[in-house]
Coordinates of C-alpha atoms and ligand atoms in Angstrom, one line a residue:
X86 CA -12.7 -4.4 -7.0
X87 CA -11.1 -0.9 -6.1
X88 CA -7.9 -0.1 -6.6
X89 CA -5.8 2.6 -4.7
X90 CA -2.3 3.3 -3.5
X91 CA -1.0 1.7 -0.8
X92 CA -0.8 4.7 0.8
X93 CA -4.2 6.1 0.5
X94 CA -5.6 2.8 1.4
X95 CA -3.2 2.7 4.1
X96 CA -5.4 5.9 5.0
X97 CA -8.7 4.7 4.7
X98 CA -8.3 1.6 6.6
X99 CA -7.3 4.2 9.3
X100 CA -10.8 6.3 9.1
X101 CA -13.0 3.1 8.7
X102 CA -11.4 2.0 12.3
X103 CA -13.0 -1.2 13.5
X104 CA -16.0 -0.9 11.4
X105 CA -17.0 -4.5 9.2
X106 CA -15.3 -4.4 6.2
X107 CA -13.6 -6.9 3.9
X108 CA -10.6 -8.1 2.3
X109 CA -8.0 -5.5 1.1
X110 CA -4.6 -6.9 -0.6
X111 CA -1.6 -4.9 -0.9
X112 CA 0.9 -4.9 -3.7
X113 CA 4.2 -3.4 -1.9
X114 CA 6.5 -3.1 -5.1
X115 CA 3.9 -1.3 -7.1
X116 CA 2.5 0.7 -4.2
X117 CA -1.0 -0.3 -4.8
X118 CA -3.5 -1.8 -3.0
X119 CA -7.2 -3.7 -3.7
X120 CA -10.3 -3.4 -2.1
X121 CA -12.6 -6.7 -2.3
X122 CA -15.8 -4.8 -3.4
X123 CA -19.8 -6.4 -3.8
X124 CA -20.4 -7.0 -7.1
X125 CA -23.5 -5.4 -6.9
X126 CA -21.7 -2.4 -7.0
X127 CA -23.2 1.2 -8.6
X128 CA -22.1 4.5 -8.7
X129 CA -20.8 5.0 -5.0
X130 CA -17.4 5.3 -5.9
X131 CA -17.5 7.7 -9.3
X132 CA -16.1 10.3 -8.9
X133 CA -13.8 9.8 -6.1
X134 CA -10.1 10.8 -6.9
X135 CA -7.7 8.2 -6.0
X136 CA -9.8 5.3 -6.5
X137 CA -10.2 3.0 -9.5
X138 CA -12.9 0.6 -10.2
X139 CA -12.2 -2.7 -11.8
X140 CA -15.4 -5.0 -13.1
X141 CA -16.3 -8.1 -11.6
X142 CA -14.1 -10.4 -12.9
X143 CA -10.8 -8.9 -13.4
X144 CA -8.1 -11.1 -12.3
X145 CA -6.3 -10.6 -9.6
X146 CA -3.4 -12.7 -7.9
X147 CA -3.6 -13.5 -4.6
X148 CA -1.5 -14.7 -2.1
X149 CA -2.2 -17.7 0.4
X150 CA -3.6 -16.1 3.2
X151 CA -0.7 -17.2 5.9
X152 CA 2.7 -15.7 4.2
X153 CA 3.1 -13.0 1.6
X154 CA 4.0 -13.8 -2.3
X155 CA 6.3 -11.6 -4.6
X156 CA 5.4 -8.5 -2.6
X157 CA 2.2 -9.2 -2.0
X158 CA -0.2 -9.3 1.3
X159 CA -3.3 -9.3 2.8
X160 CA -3.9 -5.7 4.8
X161 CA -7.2 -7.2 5.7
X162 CA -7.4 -11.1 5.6
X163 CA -10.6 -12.7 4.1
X164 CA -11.9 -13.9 7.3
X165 CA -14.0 -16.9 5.5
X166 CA -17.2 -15.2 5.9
X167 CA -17.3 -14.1 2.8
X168 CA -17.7 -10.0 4.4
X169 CA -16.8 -7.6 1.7
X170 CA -16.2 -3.9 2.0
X171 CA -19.4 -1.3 1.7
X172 CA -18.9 1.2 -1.0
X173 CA -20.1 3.5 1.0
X174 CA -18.2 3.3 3.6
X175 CA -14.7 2.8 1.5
X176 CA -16.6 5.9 -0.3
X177 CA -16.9 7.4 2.9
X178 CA -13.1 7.2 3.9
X179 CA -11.7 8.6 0.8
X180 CA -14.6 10.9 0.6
X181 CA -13.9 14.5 1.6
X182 CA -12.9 14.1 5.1
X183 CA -11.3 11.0 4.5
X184 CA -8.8 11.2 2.1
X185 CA -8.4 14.1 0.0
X186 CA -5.5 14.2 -2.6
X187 CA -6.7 18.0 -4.0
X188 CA -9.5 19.9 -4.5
X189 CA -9.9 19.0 -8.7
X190 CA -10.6 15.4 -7.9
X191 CA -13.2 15.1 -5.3
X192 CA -15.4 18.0 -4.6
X193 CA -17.0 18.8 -7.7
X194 CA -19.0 16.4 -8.0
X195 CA -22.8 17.1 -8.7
X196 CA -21.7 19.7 -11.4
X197 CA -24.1 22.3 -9.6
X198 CA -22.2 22.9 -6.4
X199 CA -19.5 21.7 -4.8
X200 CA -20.2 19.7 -1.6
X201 CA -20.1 22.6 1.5
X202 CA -16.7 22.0 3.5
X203 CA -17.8 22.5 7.6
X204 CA -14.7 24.1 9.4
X205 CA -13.4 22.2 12.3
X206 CA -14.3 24.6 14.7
X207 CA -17.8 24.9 13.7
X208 CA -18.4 20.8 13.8
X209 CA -18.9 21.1 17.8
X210 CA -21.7 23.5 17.6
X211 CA -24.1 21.7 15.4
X212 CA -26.7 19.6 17.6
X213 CA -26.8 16.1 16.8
X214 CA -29.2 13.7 18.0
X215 CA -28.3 10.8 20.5
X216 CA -25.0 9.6 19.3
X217 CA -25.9 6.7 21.8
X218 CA -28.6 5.4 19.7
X219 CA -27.4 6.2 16.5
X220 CA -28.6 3.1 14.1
X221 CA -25.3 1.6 12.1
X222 CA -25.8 3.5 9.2
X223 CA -26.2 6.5 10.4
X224 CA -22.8 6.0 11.9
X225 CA -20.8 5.2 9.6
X226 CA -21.6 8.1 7.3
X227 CA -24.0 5.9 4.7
X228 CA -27.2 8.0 6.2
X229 CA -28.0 11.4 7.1
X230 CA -27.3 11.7 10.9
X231 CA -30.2 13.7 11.6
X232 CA -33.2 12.0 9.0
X233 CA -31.6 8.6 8.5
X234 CA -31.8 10.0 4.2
X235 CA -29.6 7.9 2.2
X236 CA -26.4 9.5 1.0
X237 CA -24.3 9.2 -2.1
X238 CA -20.8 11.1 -2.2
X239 CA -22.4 13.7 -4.6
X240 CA -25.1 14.9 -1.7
X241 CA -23.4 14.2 1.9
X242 CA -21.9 16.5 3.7
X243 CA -18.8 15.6 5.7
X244 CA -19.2 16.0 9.3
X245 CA -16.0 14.7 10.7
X246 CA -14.9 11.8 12.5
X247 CA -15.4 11.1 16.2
X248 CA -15.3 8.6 19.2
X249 CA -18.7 6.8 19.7
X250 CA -19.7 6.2 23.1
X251 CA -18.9 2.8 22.6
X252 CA -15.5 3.4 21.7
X253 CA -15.5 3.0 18.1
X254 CA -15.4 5.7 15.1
X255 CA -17.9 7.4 13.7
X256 CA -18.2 9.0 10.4
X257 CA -21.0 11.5 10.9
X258 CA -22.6 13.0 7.4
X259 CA -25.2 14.8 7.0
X260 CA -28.1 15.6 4.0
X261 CA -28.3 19.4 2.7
X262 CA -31.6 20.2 4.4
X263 CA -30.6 18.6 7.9
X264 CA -27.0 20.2 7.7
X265 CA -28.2 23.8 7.1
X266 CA -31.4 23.2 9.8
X267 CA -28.3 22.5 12.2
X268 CA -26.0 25.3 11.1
X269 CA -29.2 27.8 11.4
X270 CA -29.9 26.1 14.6
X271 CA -26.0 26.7 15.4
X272 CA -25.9 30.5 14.5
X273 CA -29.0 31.1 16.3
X274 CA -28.1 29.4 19.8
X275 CA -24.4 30.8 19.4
X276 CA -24.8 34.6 20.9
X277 CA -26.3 33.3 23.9
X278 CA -23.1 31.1 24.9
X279 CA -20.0 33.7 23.3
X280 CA -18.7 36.7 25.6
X281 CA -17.2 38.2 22.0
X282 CA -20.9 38.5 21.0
X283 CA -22.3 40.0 24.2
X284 CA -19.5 42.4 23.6
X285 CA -19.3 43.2 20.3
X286 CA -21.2 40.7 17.7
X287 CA -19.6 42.1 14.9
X288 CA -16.3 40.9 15.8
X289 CA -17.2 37.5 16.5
X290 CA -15.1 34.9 13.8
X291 CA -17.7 31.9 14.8
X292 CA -20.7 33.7 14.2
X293 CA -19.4 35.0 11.0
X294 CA -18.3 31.6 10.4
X295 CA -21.7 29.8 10.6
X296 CA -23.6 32.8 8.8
X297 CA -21.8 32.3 6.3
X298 CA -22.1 28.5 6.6
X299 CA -25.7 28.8 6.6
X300 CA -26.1 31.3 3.3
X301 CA -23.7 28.7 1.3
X302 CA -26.0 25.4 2.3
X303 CA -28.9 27.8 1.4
X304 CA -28.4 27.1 -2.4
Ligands
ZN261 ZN1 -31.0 14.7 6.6
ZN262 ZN1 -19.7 34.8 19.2

C-alpha cells in the first residue's frame, strides 16, 4: 500500500495514462490518497520523496465501490480482477520525470551519483530503437529502452514521456551504458545536421549540451 497526496497521485495517474494499473483510493478531507500495491513488494519505491509505504496488512477503510463515504473515493475502481498497480511503474510516475517535489528527495539516490537529468531539448536527438515494437516493459519505463536491462529508480535514467504509435504513453528510460552510447551517438551525428556548427562549432548550445551530457554519464 502506498500512500501519497492527493495531489501528487492526482499527478501520477496523469503520467501512467491508460497503462494497467490498479485500485487507487482517495481521502479528500485529508488530502491523501492510496495506492493498492502487490504484496510482493521490494525496494522499488525507497527512496522516492512523496511516497509512503505501508506493510501488507495495514488497515485501510474503504468505501463501497458505487458512492463515496466520509470523503472518501475510488480514483481508480477495483475492477474485480484483482489488477494491482506495478511498483515500477507507480515508481516510474513519481520518479524524476514524473513527479518531482525538489531536488533533496528524489535524485540522490545511489549515494555515488545522482541519476543524470537529460535536457528537453536534447531527448529528440538520441536514436531509439523501433518505438513500434517496443515490448511492454520497455515502454512503460520498467526496462532499458535500448537493452531491455531491468531498472530500479536508483539506475534509470529518465527519458521523458511521449505518444506511442498506438496512441498511448510511453515512459521511455534508459540504463547508464545505453544512455551514454546514445548521447555519444547524439554528439557525434549532430554537426552533420546543425548550420550553427558548420558555421562556428564553438557556438553551438546543443553540441555543448550533449558533450557535456556525455562526460557526466561517463562516470
Ligand atoms: Zn541499456
Ligand atoms: Zn550544432
Amino acid at each position: 500500500m502506498a500512500e501519497t497526496s492527493l495531489q501528487h497521485s492526482l499527478e501520477a495517474m496523469r503520467h501512467i495514462g491508460s497503462a494497467p494499473h490498479g485500485p487507487v483510493l482517495a481521502d479528500t478531507y485529508r488530502c491523501l490518497a492510496w495506492w493498492l500495491l502487490p504484496a510482493s513488494l521490494d525496494d522499488e519505491l525507497d527512496g522516492l520523496a512523496g511516497i509512503t509505504v505501508h506493510p501488507p496488512g495495514w488497515p485501510l477503510h474503504c468505501p463501497p465501490v458505487v458512492h463515496s463515504l466520509a470523503g472518501r473515493w475510488w480514483l481508480a475502481l477495483p475492477d474485480g480482477s484483482g489488477q494491482l498497480t506495478d511498483p515500477t511503474l507507480l515508481a516510474a510516475a513519481f520518479g524524476p520525470g514524473g513527479y518531482r517535489p525538489d531536488t533533496r528527495g528524489t535524485r540522490m539516490t545511489t549515494g555515488t551519483r545522482a541519476l543524470v537529468d537529460i535536457p528537453a531539448d536534447v531527448l529528440p536527438l538520441l536514436p531509439l530503437p523501433d518505438l513500434n515494437a517496443l515490448p511492454d516493459a520497455r515502454a512503460r519505463g520498467a526496462e532499458c529502452v535500448w537493452s531491455g536491462e531491468p531498472l530500479s529508480t536508483a539506475t534509470a535514467i529518465d527519458l521523458g514521456e511521449r505518444p506511442s504509435p498506438h496512441g498511448t504513453t510511453l515512459f521511455l528510460r534508459g540504463c547508464q551504458p545505453c544512455t551514454r552510447r546514445a548521447v555519444r551517438a547524439a554528439h557525434h551525428a549532430h554537426p552533420g545536421t546543425c548550420e550553427q556548427c558548420t558555421d562556428d562549432p564553438t557556438l553551438c548550445e546543443t553540441r555543448r549540451a550533449l558533450r557535456a551530457l556525455a562526460l557526466e554519464l561517463r562516470r
